[in-house]
Structure formats: C-alpha cells, structure tokens
Amino acid sequence: MSESIYVGVDLGGTTIKVGICNAEGNLLHTYEGPTGTADGVDAVIDNIEKYVRQIVEDSPYSWDQLAGVGAGLAGFTNIREGIIILAPNIGFRDVPIRSILEGRLNKPVKIDNDANVAALGEAWSGAGRGVENCVCYTLGTGVGGGIIINGKVYQGFAGLAGELGHISVVPDLEAIQCGCGNMGCLETVSSATGIIRMANDAVSRGDRTSLSMVEKIAAKEVFDAAKAGDEVALRIVNRAAFYLGKSMAAVAAVLNPEVFIIGGGVSKAGDILFDEVRRVFAKLAPAPLQTGVTIVPAELGNDAGIIGAAGLLLRS
Amino acid sequence: MSESIYVGVDLGGTTIKVGICNAEGNLLHTYEGPTGTADGVDAVIDNIEKYVRQIVEDSPYSWDQLAGVGAGLAGFTNIREGIIILAPNIGFRDVPIRSILEGRLNKPVKIDNDANVAALGEAWSGAGRGVENCVCYTLGTGVGGGIIINGKVYQGFAGLAGELGHISVVPDLEAIQCGCGNMGCLETVSSATGIIRMANDAVSRGDRTSLSMVEKIAAKEVFDAAKAGDEVALRIVNRAAFYLGKSMAAVAAVLNPEVFIIGGGVSKAGDILFDEVRRVFAKLAPAPLQTGVTIVPAELGNDAGIIGAAGLLLRS
C-alpha cells in the first residue's frame, strides 16, 4: 500500500496555510491563500476545502493517500465535538467545522487551538522529537501553552489544559490585572504585550533608557536595547525571564516533563532570555525535578502550526 | 473463567497491610502484620510474601485467581524497574523489590510511592470514581500529590510528577525555607508540620490564643481551636487553606482536572478547611477552569493505599 499523507491547516485571520506531512511529521509541501474572513463563514470554509484539494492535486500524492485533515486556530474550540466555539479573528462562532469539512472532503477531520497544535508540531518533529512528555510555551501577544503526554496533546477536563499564561506568578504587591480578570498572571509579564507595557511604563516615568527614543516600542526593541547594554531594558527582559522560569518550576513540580520548549515571537530574543530562564529554573525548581530536564527554543517557527495540525490525526 | 483478584500491599514502617480487591476496586478482605523493619530487608520481604499468601489462603479465592500484587510505600522508587531507591522508614536502599517478589510469588508485581498509590485508590474507587483526570493532594507530615490522567497514575519523566508540596506559593517576603531547600513551598504552610509550626510560632511570640494552654500542639488542636472561635488558630487554618487553594489555581491552569481530591490527616479538619480552599480557588482560578470542577475530600481514608496498590496492576 502507498504511503499515507496528512494535511495540516493553519487557519489564521488573514491567511490559510496548508501543508502535507508524512507519518514521520516531515513537511513535504505547503500552499497558502487568503482566508476571506470579510466574506463570511461559508466563504472561509469554501477556501479551506479549495486549498486542501489544491495542495493534494499539486503534489505527487493521490487523494486516496490522504488519511485526514487537521486544523489549528486561535480561539475556543470544543475538540471532542469538533466545534469552533469562538474565534474572533476569523469571525467564527459555534461553527461545527469538523462535521462540515468531513462532509465535504469525505476524510477524517480534527481541530484544536493554536497553542496545542504548535506544541504537538514541536513534539512530533521539532524540539521535542522523540520525547514522551514535554511542555511548550508560546510567547506572543499572550502566553499560550500546550502539554504533551505520551506523545499526544493533553486536553484536560474541559479542553483547557495548558493555559500556562494564567498561572499566577507575580507576588501580590507587584501584580497587575490580567485580561482574564485575575492578578499577577504570567501573561502580564512574559508576553510581548507585557514586555511592551513594562517598557512604556519605564519611558513614561522618565527612566533613563534608549527606549525613550523609540516611537512605538515592540518587544524586539526591548531585547535589542538589552543586548546593547541598556540597563532598564535588561531589567525588563530579566523580569519576563524570571517569571517564566518561576512558572516552569511550578509546572515541573506538577508534571515533571523532560523538555520545556519555548516558542513564539518573544523566544526569538535568544540567549539573553534563555540564559536567565535556565538560571531561574535551576534556582527555583527542586533539584530532582531538574535532572535531565532541558529548556530549549522551538525549532519549527511558523511551520509548527501546520505540522501540528497534520499531527492531530495521529496524536490526539 | 473465575473472577480475577488483585492484592494491594501498604508497606509501612511498623505495619504491612494487605488487601484483596476485585477488578472494580472493591476491597474484599484485609490482613495485616508487623513489618519487622528491625530484622532487616530480608525479613521484611519474607513478611510481605507471608502476608500475601496468607490473605489469599484465608479468602474464598484461589491462588490462580490472583492476577498480581501491587505495593505502595513512602520513599523514592524507580517505578519502571521496580526498585525501591530509598525508603528510610523501612530501611530499604536500592532493593529490586519487584523482581524479588515476582520470583517468590510467580505473579506480576508493581510498586509506586504512597502519594501516587493513594491518588490511584481514590480515582479507582473513591472520591474520583469514574473521573478520567483528577489531582489528589495528601496533606500529612508533608504535602504529597498524585496526578491521574485517563484513569492512570501519571509519572512524568523521572517518576516525580505530582510533587505538589513543592510548588512555590508563598510570596518571597513571607516565605520560609522548605526541607527541599527552596523557599515558600506549599508544604511549608499546608502540611500538618507547617500548621504546627505556625501555631508554635504564635504561642512563642505571645499571641493571645487558647493554643498557649496546649502542651504539645498537633494540627487537630489548631483546627479545634479555630472551630471554637480562636482567632489566631483561625488565621493559621485560613493561611494553610489559602495557599492550598492558590496552588490549585496553578494546577488547574496546567492540567484542567475535573476533580481535586484532598486526603491525609489535615483533610479531616472538614468544612473549616474546605470552605476556605473552595473560596480561594474560586477567586484565583480563571473562570473557565472552574466550570464543573469540584474540590472534594478523599473517601477511602487509610484504605486508599491498599486499594491503589492493588490498582497498579490495572492502571499504571
């Protein structure tokens, strides 16, 4: 029998990216096109179907070899039922996407949120390759997380496991309110949004920093300033890294994972972030929970979403 | 074919308790005898074998119906290899207990630590019956934990998952050092040891409390005083409950379990503890992570260890 292939769909607000993976998680072909969010739910679904059919047609594989389709997206999903409950960036609310796509494609379909899908991609063929249990942080606008247990995405009771951005880590006296309503969540300090906020606060209060020359501060500017020796910027980066490392010590006490993977835009800061995260984890986690445990950058970049989505068919 | 039975062994420093369970986790017969720790490792192993053979002989079941034997104990274990690495209370160090017992009994044997075994017992036939994912705290001399995922004990990379007592929850400025070397661990405030320490501190510094009349304070006295309206005692109980609830909010963000089970001696405090833990969890956990989630007392008491040990054969 010929090799099975798996199509992953990264369903974003602007672009739909699709890719073909083999059973080893190698990304063989990619294709992308506009999401068509402005044209409504039906148009978006038409586009997903079109791009999936297109990529298989353009590939050396036949439709019969397609074992199934997985899709990842930013939003709340009911994974068991295959329903997108709320995905503001594509304008979906209570859309039973799995049954719709299964009807159109006549193939098995699975969905999950972007953080879980990225974690699965990394676990399947990225920084967590060959590891049974790992925890993946995605540091972007917010802080997302995905938990991989026995090589599969762990969903939890209501599909909400891995909400690592909402571990409360900042002491009460220093905490600010998170978008979730609680105080001191990791997301308030270790997301790009948190880093930018800390930088803007520093500039507003007149701290002496090169960041005061930047018109609109992004996280990258804060990292660049820190690398150039700006002490205010360095303090902000160390604060983001400290609470990330502290949250990892807590996660280690609960799950004792083998590998922590850090991805997302903020992770591109590189050593200046990772060195401090590793130092803090080594200081705060009980010693036996550190033995053999590594903290590594994600490897797949933006492809993690496509690969992980394809992996849902084999590993969820 | 006749019904299979499973023998669980609760291997304590003074007493070895054994029990027969059926495949549904019902405890059908129990038997116990002295551990014989003072007579050395060989004598303890002789006793385990003797009690296991005895309980089956005394029961209506035949040796052929015995599907296997599980054992739980306080200490460090290598679960995969079935080795007791260090168990000070029975004087074991690097004892390959599984292979020894398998050789003597000619039955499959599994081992695990007491916190995991208690969690499995509760998940199998106690407060977590029928629940796929739950987290069990055991509040005793220390704070132990067990993680149940898909009905089985989750071990983690090095078998150290569920070290819930070593989640750092006390803010730096209020933290004291834990036995593990780190600062602010849950165990420093929510264990019996922590509660007794806080009570002794209060008495030493001359706080007005009925506890100053107690010669040797145990956790029960602190709970009794709190129930009788002693404000110092109530503050101690609330502090123990607060950090327990705070740790649960963090665990919920990681694992999104359906049920939190609280067992061990401290849990006998009842409503005065549970009401406050539930209040704090409701305040600190993100709302979606609370939906449908319950915090309940353990149901099996001391039998959890025997039942969970028997369950290792089916659920590990």
XYZ file of C-alpha atoms in Angstrom:
632
model
C 0.000 0.000 0.000
C 1.215 3.501 -0.755
C 2.299 5.959 1.932
C -0.356 7.863 3.880
C -0.257 11.653 3.960
C -1.798 14.132 6.400
C -2.833 17.687 5.622
C -2.485 20.358 8.285
C -4.376 23.639 8.103
C -3.203 26.763 9.932
C -6.355 28.865 9.919
C -5.368 32.484 10.516
C -7.344 35.726 10.267
C -5.607 36.817 7.039
C -4.074 33.696 5.535
C -4.863 29.997 5.464
C -1.685 27.928 5.271
C -1.915 24.258 4.369
C 0.776 21.612 4.282
C 1.260 17.934 3.556
C 3.092 15.827 6.130
C 4.091 12.200 6.054
C 3.651 9.865 9.027
C 7.040 10.968 10.425
C 5.960 14.610 10.649
C 8.071 15.836 7.761
C 6.512 18.794 5.994
C 6.625 17.905 2.290
C 4.607 20.623 0.548
C 2.953 23.889 1.536
C 0.360 26.138 -0.043
C -1.390 29.259 1.132
C -4.135 31.657 0.209
C -6.303 34.379 1.692
C -8.739 33.411 4.455
C -11.509 35.616 3.120
C -12.737 36.475 6.580
C -14.613 39.520 5.294
C -16.738 37.298 3.035
C -18.180 35.331 5.942
C -18.064 31.851 7.413
C -19.172 29.983 4.284
C -16.526 31.647 2.154
C -13.806 30.740 4.673
C -14.939 27.102 4.653
C -15.020 27.117 0.841
C -11.436 28.363 0.891
C -10.268 25.686 3.322
C -11.756 22.990 1.096
C -10.285 24.572 -2.038
C -6.752 24.852 -0.613
C -6.786 21.295 0.755
C -7.874 19.898 -2.600
C -5.379 22.139 -4.405
C -2.322 21.110 -2.410
C -3.043 17.409 -2.865
C -3.674 17.924 -6.570
C -0.392 19.832 -6.984
C 1.525 17.135 -5.086
C 2.770 13.737 -6.245
C 0.220 12.121 -3.900
C -3.268 10.935 -4.719
C -6.445 11.888 -2.864
C -6.706 8.271 -1.724
C -3.430 8.613 0.154
C -4.840 11.459 2.234
C -5.544 9.934 5.661
C -7.139 13.039 7.116
C -7.056 16.760 7.734
C -6.247 18.651 10.963
C -6.798 22.340 11.592
C -5.454 24.707 14.226
C -6.747 28.182 15.012
C -6.674 30.907 17.639
C -9.844 30.633 19.658
C -12.005 28.498 21.884
C -12.750 25.082 20.498
C -14.747 22.065 21.577
C -12.269 19.496 20.452
C -14.342 16.386 21.105
C -17.270 17.682 19.067
C -15.079 19.494 16.540
C -16.805 22.840 17.036
C -15.215 26.279 16.902
C -16.947 27.999 19.799
C -15.441 31.435 19.316
C -12.644 32.591 17.017
C -12.890 36.379 16.704
C -10.085 36.787 14.166
C -11.919 34.676 11.568
C -15.414 35.644 12.721
C -16.486 32.100 13.695
C -18.953 31.395 16.486
C -20.406 27.925 17.140
C -19.323 26.515 13.792
C -19.295 22.673 13.658
C -16.265 22.790 11.411
C -15.352 19.135 11.732
C -18.637 17.732 10.511
C -18.837 20.323 7.738
C -15.364 19.552 6.423
C -15.784 15.795 6.861
C -18.937 16.047 4.757
C -17.180 17.994 2.026
C -13.869 16.140 1.952
C -15.049 12.681 2.988
C -11.948 12.394 5.189
C -11.487 12.418 8.982
C -11.013 15.944 10.351
C -9.700 17.121 13.726
C -9.326 20.596 15.191
C -7.506 22.167 18.120
C -6.340 25.566 19.300
C -3.128 27.120 18.022
C -1.100 26.649 21.225
C -1.882 22.917 21.415
C -1.231 22.451 17.717
C 2.112 24.273 17.927
C 3.096 22.125 20.907
C 2.195 18.971 19.021
C 4.160 20.097 15.967
C 7.265 20.647 18.089
C 6.759 17.358 19.920
C 6.212 15.427 16.716
C 9.015 16.748 14.561
C 10.615 19.772 16.242
C 12.422 20.472 19.509
C 10.531 17.688 21.320
C 11.122 14.948 18.754
C 11.282 11.566 20.443
C 10.269 12.961 23.844
C 7.224 11.442 25.543
C 6.356 14.291 27.896
C 7.021 17.935 27.175
C 5.547 21.335 27.873
C 5.505 24.041 25.225
C 5.188 27.767 25.926
C 4.225 30.111 23.087
C 5.219 33.663 23.959
C 3.388 36.004 21.642
C 0.726 38.643 22.170
C -0.332 36.421 25.062
C 1.291 33.366 26.630
C -0.141 30.097 25.360
C 0.795 26.605 26.306
C 0.480 23.025 25.241
C 1.021 19.876 27.282
C 2.251 16.732 25.551
C 1.829 13.488 27.474
C 2.846 10.180 25.952
C 3.370 11.999 22.670
C -0.178 13.332 22.492
C -1.843 16.646 23.260
C -3.308 16.518 26.758
C -6.617 18.391 26.770
C -7.865 18.235 30.349
C -11.440 18.079 31.556
C -12.839 20.974 29.511
C -10.106 21.111 26.857
C -8.388 23.944 28.735
C -5.210 22.279 29.933
C -2.018 24.190 29.197
C -3.308 27.689 29.985
C 0.199 28.449 31.186
C -0.199 32.196 30.703
C -2.707 32.208 33.547
C -0.531 30.716 36.232
C -0.275 33.447 38.852
C 3.423 34.093 39.439
C 3.831 37.766 40.274
C 3.659 38.496 44.038
C 0.520 40.375 45.038
C 2.298 43.617 45.829
C 3.810 43.796 42.343
C 0.922 42.289 40.390
C -1.280 43.941 37.800
C -4.591 42.663 36.491
C -4.541 40.257 33.562
C -7.033 40.266 30.688
C -8.563 37.178 32.313
C -9.542 39.253 35.340
C -7.058 37.732 37.769
C -3.951 39.302 39.234
C -0.326 38.517 38.509
C -0.712 36.034 35.629
C 2.462 35.047 33.767
C 0.981 36.634 30.652
C 1.156 40.097 32.269
C 4.962 39.976 32.316
C 6.290 37.367 29.870
C 4.204 38.051 26.748
C 5.208 40.586 24.092
C 2.335 42.706 25.398
C 3.721 42.559 28.928
C 7.240 43.428 27.804
C 5.983 46.380 25.765
C 3.887 47.580 28.707
C 6.872 47.454 31.066
C 8.943 49.393 28.509
C 6.258 52.035 28.028
C 5.893 52.379 31.799
C 9.642 52.928 32.111
C 9.658 55.586 29.402
C 6.569 57.304 30.839
C 8.087 57.657 34.254
C 11.294 59.046 32.789
C 13.699 56.136 33.387
C 16.992 56.730 31.556
C 16.780 54.316 28.664
C 17.470 54.275 24.954
C 13.883 53.085 24.550
C 12.695 56.654 25.113
C 13.951 57.379 21.581
C 11.750 54.696 20.024
C 8.450 55.955 18.684
C 6.441 52.728 19.026
C 8.170 50.111 21.131
C 7.923 46.454 20.109
C 9.346 43.553 22.131
C 12.242 43.274 19.684
C 13.417 46.810 20.501
C 13.472 45.953 24.183
C 15.629 42.888 23.519
C 17.940 44.816 21.199
C 18.375 47.566 23.795
C 19.084 44.993 26.498
C 21.708 43.305 24.319
C 23.305 46.737 23.709
C 23.657 47.195 27.464
C 20.622 49.350 28.279
C 20.034 48.617 31.963
C 16.354 49.486 32.004
C 15.705 47.166 29.056
C 17.813 44.450 30.653
C 15.768 44.658 33.837
C 12.576 44.239 31.823
C 13.941 41.202 29.973
C 15.154 39.685 33.247
C 11.737 40.225 34.800
C 9.996 38.480 31.874
C 12.523 35.637 32.100
C 12.323 35.378 35.886
C 8.586 34.787 35.993
C 8.770 32.401 33.059
C 11.407 30.368 34.920
C 9.370 30.556 38.104
C 6.275 29.229 36.330
C 8.384 26.379 34.930
C 9.448 25.389 38.433
C 5.750 25.083 39.331
C 4.948 23.163 36.143
C 7.887 20.839 36.838
C 6.534 20.063 40.325
C 3.200 19.113 38.771
C 4.226 17.327 35.573
C 7.958 16.566 35.699
C 8.296 16.975 31.916
C 11.512 16.044 30.143
C 11.690 19.135 27.958
C 10.365 22.682 28.115
C 10.045 24.210 24.652
C 9.753 27.973 24.261
C 8.379 29.336 21.013
C 6.571 32.407 19.724
C 7.909 35.832 18.785
C 9.404 36.602 22.192
C 11.525 33.440 22.073
C 13.489 34.960 19.187
C 15.280 37.071 21.818
C 17.638 34.117 22.107
C 20.333 33.680 24.749
C 19.559 36.857 26.649
C 16.181 35.320 27.507
C 17.081 31.618 27.667
C 20.164 32.046 29.864
C 18.124 33.850 32.509
C 15.167 31.415 32.278
C 17.541 28.485 32.782
C 19.278 30.216 35.694
C 15.976 30.917 37.453
C 14.629 27.408 36.840
C 17.846 25.948 38.264
C 17.422 28.139 41.339
C 13.707 27.597 41.965
C 12.904 24.017 40.928
C 13.638 21.198 43.401
C 16.884 19.554 42.300
C 15.468 16.098 41.389
C 12.965 17.789 39.070
C 15.849 19.341 37.132
C 17.856 16.204 36.494
C 17.988 15.580 32.754
C 15.424 18.311 32.080
C 16.166 20.808 29.312
C 14.771 24.197 28.288
C 15.087 24.672 24.546
C 13.852 27.012 21.813
C 11.156 25.851 19.431
C 12.581 24.708 16.095
C 9.775 24.843 13.592
C 8.873 28.543 13.685
C 5.646 29.268 11.838
C 5.510 25.750 10.407
C 4.720 24.329 13.868
C 1.051 25.178 13.331
C 0.744 23.322 10.038
C 2.763 20.308 11.154
C 0.974 20.044 14.488
C -2.420 20.317 12.782
C -1.483 17.461 10.472
C -0.313 15.551 13.538
C -3.748 15.767 15.183
C -4.815 12.813 13.061
C -2.147 10.591 14.574
C -1.684 12.105 18.004
C -4.845 13.307 19.677
C -13.169 -18.342 33.890
C -13.395 -17.283 37.509
C -13.011 -13.694 38.671
C -9.519 -12.180 38.912
C -8.344 -10.656 42.181
C -5.597 -8.143 42.921
C -3.635 -7.868 46.136
C -2.515 -4.451 47.353
C 0.291 -4.040 49.878
C 0.636 -0.907 52.017
C 4.221 -1.188 53.191
C 4.635 0.968 56.296
C 7.459 1.292 58.794
C 5.545 -0.538 61.541
C 2.792 -2.476 59.823
C 2.277 -4.151 56.476
C -1.369 -4.032 55.435
C -2.551 -6.229 52.596
C -5.926 -6.369 50.903
C -7.748 -8.193 48.138
C -9.594 -6.115 45.534
C -11.719 -7.206 42.618
C -11.446 -5.618 39.173
C -13.896 -2.873 40.197
C -11.660 -1.687 43.038
C -13.808 -3.058 45.849
C -11.751 -4.019 48.886
C -12.942 -7.515 49.800
C -10.553 -8.705 52.516
C -7.762 -7.200 54.570
C -4.963 -8.617 56.679
C -2.077 -7.023 58.493
C 1.034 -7.856 60.418
C 4.242 -6.287 61.677
C 6.761 -5.066 59.108
C 9.752 -6.342 61.046
C 11.888 -3.420 59.974
C 14.356 -4.046 62.806
C 15.103 -7.535 61.436
C 16.386 -6.209 58.123
C 15.433 -6.181 54.466
C 15.185 -9.953 54.027
C 12.828 -10.306 56.988
C 10.573 -7.551 55.621
C 10.414 -9.268 52.240
C 9.687 -12.615 53.938
C 6.803 -10.915 55.754
C 5.358 -9.406 52.573
C 5.367 -12.821 50.924
C 3.861 -14.451 54.004
C 1.009 -11.948 54.342
C 0.161 -12.075 50.630
C -0.008 -15.880 50.703
C -1.949 -15.764 53.976
C -4.669 -13.385 52.823
C -5.336 -15.395 49.667
C -5.373 -18.649 51.642
C -7.846 -17.199 54.167
C -10.105 -15.903 51.386
C -12.610 -17.752 49.208
C -10.293 -17.146 46.217
C -7.659 -19.452 44.826
C -4.024 -18.562 44.160
C -4.744 -18.988 40.451
C -7.243 -16.150 40.600
C -4.555 -13.752 41.838
C -3.696 -11.584 38.826
C -0.893 -9.695 40.527
C 0.395 -7.774 43.512
C 0.958 -4.017 43.875
C 2.824 -2.291 46.675
C 2.922 1.319 47.836
C 5.430 2.832 50.227
C 6.829 6.148 51.433
C 10.085 6.735 49.644
C 11.834 7.161 46.340
C 11.087 4.449 43.823
C 12.148 3.609 40.298
C 8.775 2.516 39.083
C 9.789 1.241 35.664
C 12.475 -1.018 37.098
C 10.528 -1.809 40.276
C 13.343 -0.729 42.582
C 12.989 0.948 45.971
C 15.766 3.509 45.797
C 15.413 4.851 49.324
C 12.737 4.225 51.939
C 14.164 5.259 55.307
C 11.168 4.136 57.391
C 11.606 0.504 56.322
C 15.370 0.699 55.926
C 15.411 -0.115 52.190
C 18.045 1.209 49.819
C 18.360 0.034 46.207
C 16.197 -3.048 46.710
C 14.856 -4.551 43.434
C 11.627 -5.446 45.190
C 9.643 -6.195 42.039
C 11.949 -8.880 40.697
C 12.403 -10.391 44.162
C 8.675 -10.653 44.788
C 7.920 -11.804 41.247
C 10.436 -14.593 41.768
C 8.901 -15.641 45.054
C 5.225 -15.295 44.156
C 5.388 -16.081 40.453
C 2.911 -13.232 39.838
C 3.304 -9.780 38.240
C 4.321 -7.138 40.792
C 4.227 -3.325 40.571
C 5.334 -0.653 43.027
C 4.797 3.078 43.445
C 5.117 5.735 46.129
C 2.387 6.271 48.720
C 1.059 9.551 47.300
C 0.588 8.086 43.806
C -0.958 4.921 45.190
C -3.388 6.883 47.375
C -4.367 9.007 44.376
C -4.975 5.912 42.295
C -7.068 4.346 45.045
C -9.294 7.405 45.225
C -9.517 7.619 41.440
C -10.335 3.946 41.079
C -12.937 3.505 43.775
C -13.059 6.595 45.992
C -13.783 10.288 45.523
C -12.595 10.196 41.898
C -14.582 7.160 40.797
C -15.499 7.443 37.128
C -13.392 10.572 36.603
C -10.733 10.482 33.889
C -8.494 13.278 35.123
C -8.040 14.230 38.750
C -5.406 15.586 41.083
C -5.036 14.267 44.614
C -3.358 16.140 47.468
C -2.297 14.212 50.565
C -1.851 16.605 53.476
C 0.117 14.833 56.178
C 3.562 15.375 57.656
C 4.387 16.726 54.215
C 2.228 17.513 51.208
C 2.182 14.729 48.636
C 0.369 14.590 45.362
C -0.752 12.233 42.655
C -1.856 13.030 39.120
C -4.397 10.787 37.426
C -4.676 11.119 33.661
C -7.029 8.908 31.684
C -7.612 6.906 34.865
C -3.939 6.068 35.341
C -1.155 7.418 37.518
C 0.881 9.920 35.546
C 4.554 9.515 36.443
C 6.401 12.161 34.469
C 9.892 11.959 33.024
C 11.711 10.784 36.158
C 8.691 9.448 38.048
C 8.454 12.687 40.034
C 5.219 14.166 38.709
C 2.769 15.300 41.384
C 5.286 16.823 43.788
C 2.564 19.312 44.662
C 4.073 20.128 48.049
C 6.983 21.757 46.251
C 5.063 24.274 44.208
C 6.285 27.640 45.454
C 3.222 29.617 46.534
C 4.230 31.821 49.450
C 5.431 35.294 48.370
C 9.165 35.825 48.895
C 8.763 38.304 51.723
C 6.697 35.823 53.761
C 8.441 32.613 52.716
C 10.458 30.248 54.847
C 12.803 27.541 53.624
C 11.346 24.127 52.855
C 13.034 20.818 53.619
C 13.754 20.569 49.879
C 15.969 23.644 50.126
C 13.698 26.014 48.240
C 11.679 28.924 49.608
C 7.919 29.199 50.015
C 6.870 25.646 49.074
C 3.221 24.716 49.709
C 4.452 22.096 52.167
C 5.784 24.820 54.483
C 2.249 26.086 55.185
C -0.363 23.446 54.278
C 1.125 20.294 55.839
C 0.479 19.244 59.431
C 4.096 20.199 60.096
C 3.523 23.675 58.682
C 0.338 24.185 60.679
C 2.044 23.079 63.883
C 4.985 25.368 63.178
C 2.701 28.373 62.654
C 0.899 27.550 65.910
C 4.138 27.208 67.862
C 5.381 30.495 66.389
C 2.187 32.206 67.526
C 2.485 30.826 71.038
C 6.201 31.675 71.257
C 5.661 35.291 70.332
C 2.851 35.586 72.887
C -0.207 35.833 70.601
C -3.414 35.565 72.625
C -4.642 32.101 71.765
C -6.076 29.090 73.549
C -3.257 27.120 71.920
C -0.866 28.520 74.524
C -2.553 26.152 77.007
C -1.737 23.082 74.879
C 1.416 21.271 75.881
C 2.274 19.701 72.533
C 0.277 21.145 69.658
C -0.922 18.843 66.883
C -2.767 20.009 63.765
C -6.043 18.732 65.219
C -5.766 21.127 68.172
C -5.324 24.042 65.807
C -8.465 23.057 63.883
C -10.437 22.514 67.078
C -9.381 25.919 68.412
C -10.304 27.558 65.102
C -13.747 25.922 65.172
C -14.194 27.187 68.743
C -13.578 30.738 67.553
C -9.905 31.212 68.426
C -8.826 33.950 66.014
C -5.153 33.075 65.964
C -5.951 29.454 65.143
C -8.442 30.549 62.508
C -5.823 32.712 60.836
C -3.447 29.737 60.697
C -6.110 27.484 59.162
C -7.018 30.173 56.645
C -3.373 30.582 55.702
C -2.973 26.827 55.130
C -6.190 26.824 53.095
C -5.294 29.953 51.127
C -2.034 28.588 49.776
C -3.604 25.228 49.048
C -6.321 26.965 47.009
C -3.699 29.137 45.323
C -1.692 26.077 44.317
C -4.857 24.508 42.899
C -5.427 27.550 40.701
C -1.937 26.993 39.253
C -2.502 23.255 38.834
C -5.831 23.975 37.117
C -4.114 26.262 34.611
C -1.683 23.472 33.766
C -3.901 20.370 33.860
C -7.555 21.445 33.949
C -8.536 18.414 36.049
C -12.182 17.615 36.716
C -11.780 16.890 40.431
C -9.342 17.896 43.154
C -9.274 15.338 45.962
C -7.842 16.277 49.352
C -6.817 13.497 51.722
C -4.425 12.897 54.584
C -4.727 13.791 58.257
C -5.111 17.540 57.708
C -8.138 16.975 55.461
C -10.044 15.675 58.488
C -10.434 19.331 59.515
C -13.527 19.278 57.310
C -15.580 22.315 56.295
C -13.405 24.869 58.071
C -10.639 23.921 55.647
C -12.646 23.002 52.543
C -14.872 26.106 52.564
C -11.847 28.373 52.519
C -9.988 26.315 49.904
C -13.034 26.466 47.620
C -13.428 30.208 48.182
C -9.792 30.888 47.322
C -9.849 28.617 44.249
C -12.989 30.396 43.026
C -11.220 33.727 43.462
C -7.851 32.845 41.926
C -8.533 30.380 39.113
C -9.626 31.731 35.720
C -13.388 31.237 35.463
C -13.428 28.706 32.557
C -11.047 26.486 34.542
C -13.589 26.332 37.369
C -16.613 25.265 35.359
C -17.744 21.859 36.529
C -14.603 21.411 38.656
C -15.045 20.171 42.220
C -12.850 20.056 45.325
C -13.769 17.090 47.492
C -12.445 15.170 50.485
C -10.854 11.774 49.974
C -13.256 8.938 50.757
C -11.146 5.880 51.407
C -9.086 7.017 54.393
C -6.259 4.615 55.187
C -7.610 2.038 52.733
C -6.629 4.251 49.784
C -3.081 2.877 49.996
C -4.115 -0.768 49.795
C -6.735 -0.225 47.104
C -4.462 1.974 45.000
C -1.620 -0.524 45.309
C -3.916 -3.280 44.051
C -4.974 -0.931 41.254
C -1.394 -0.579 39.989
C -1.845 -3.868 38.159
C -4.716 -2.481 36.097
C -3.904 1.213 35.961
C -0.260 2.047 35.607
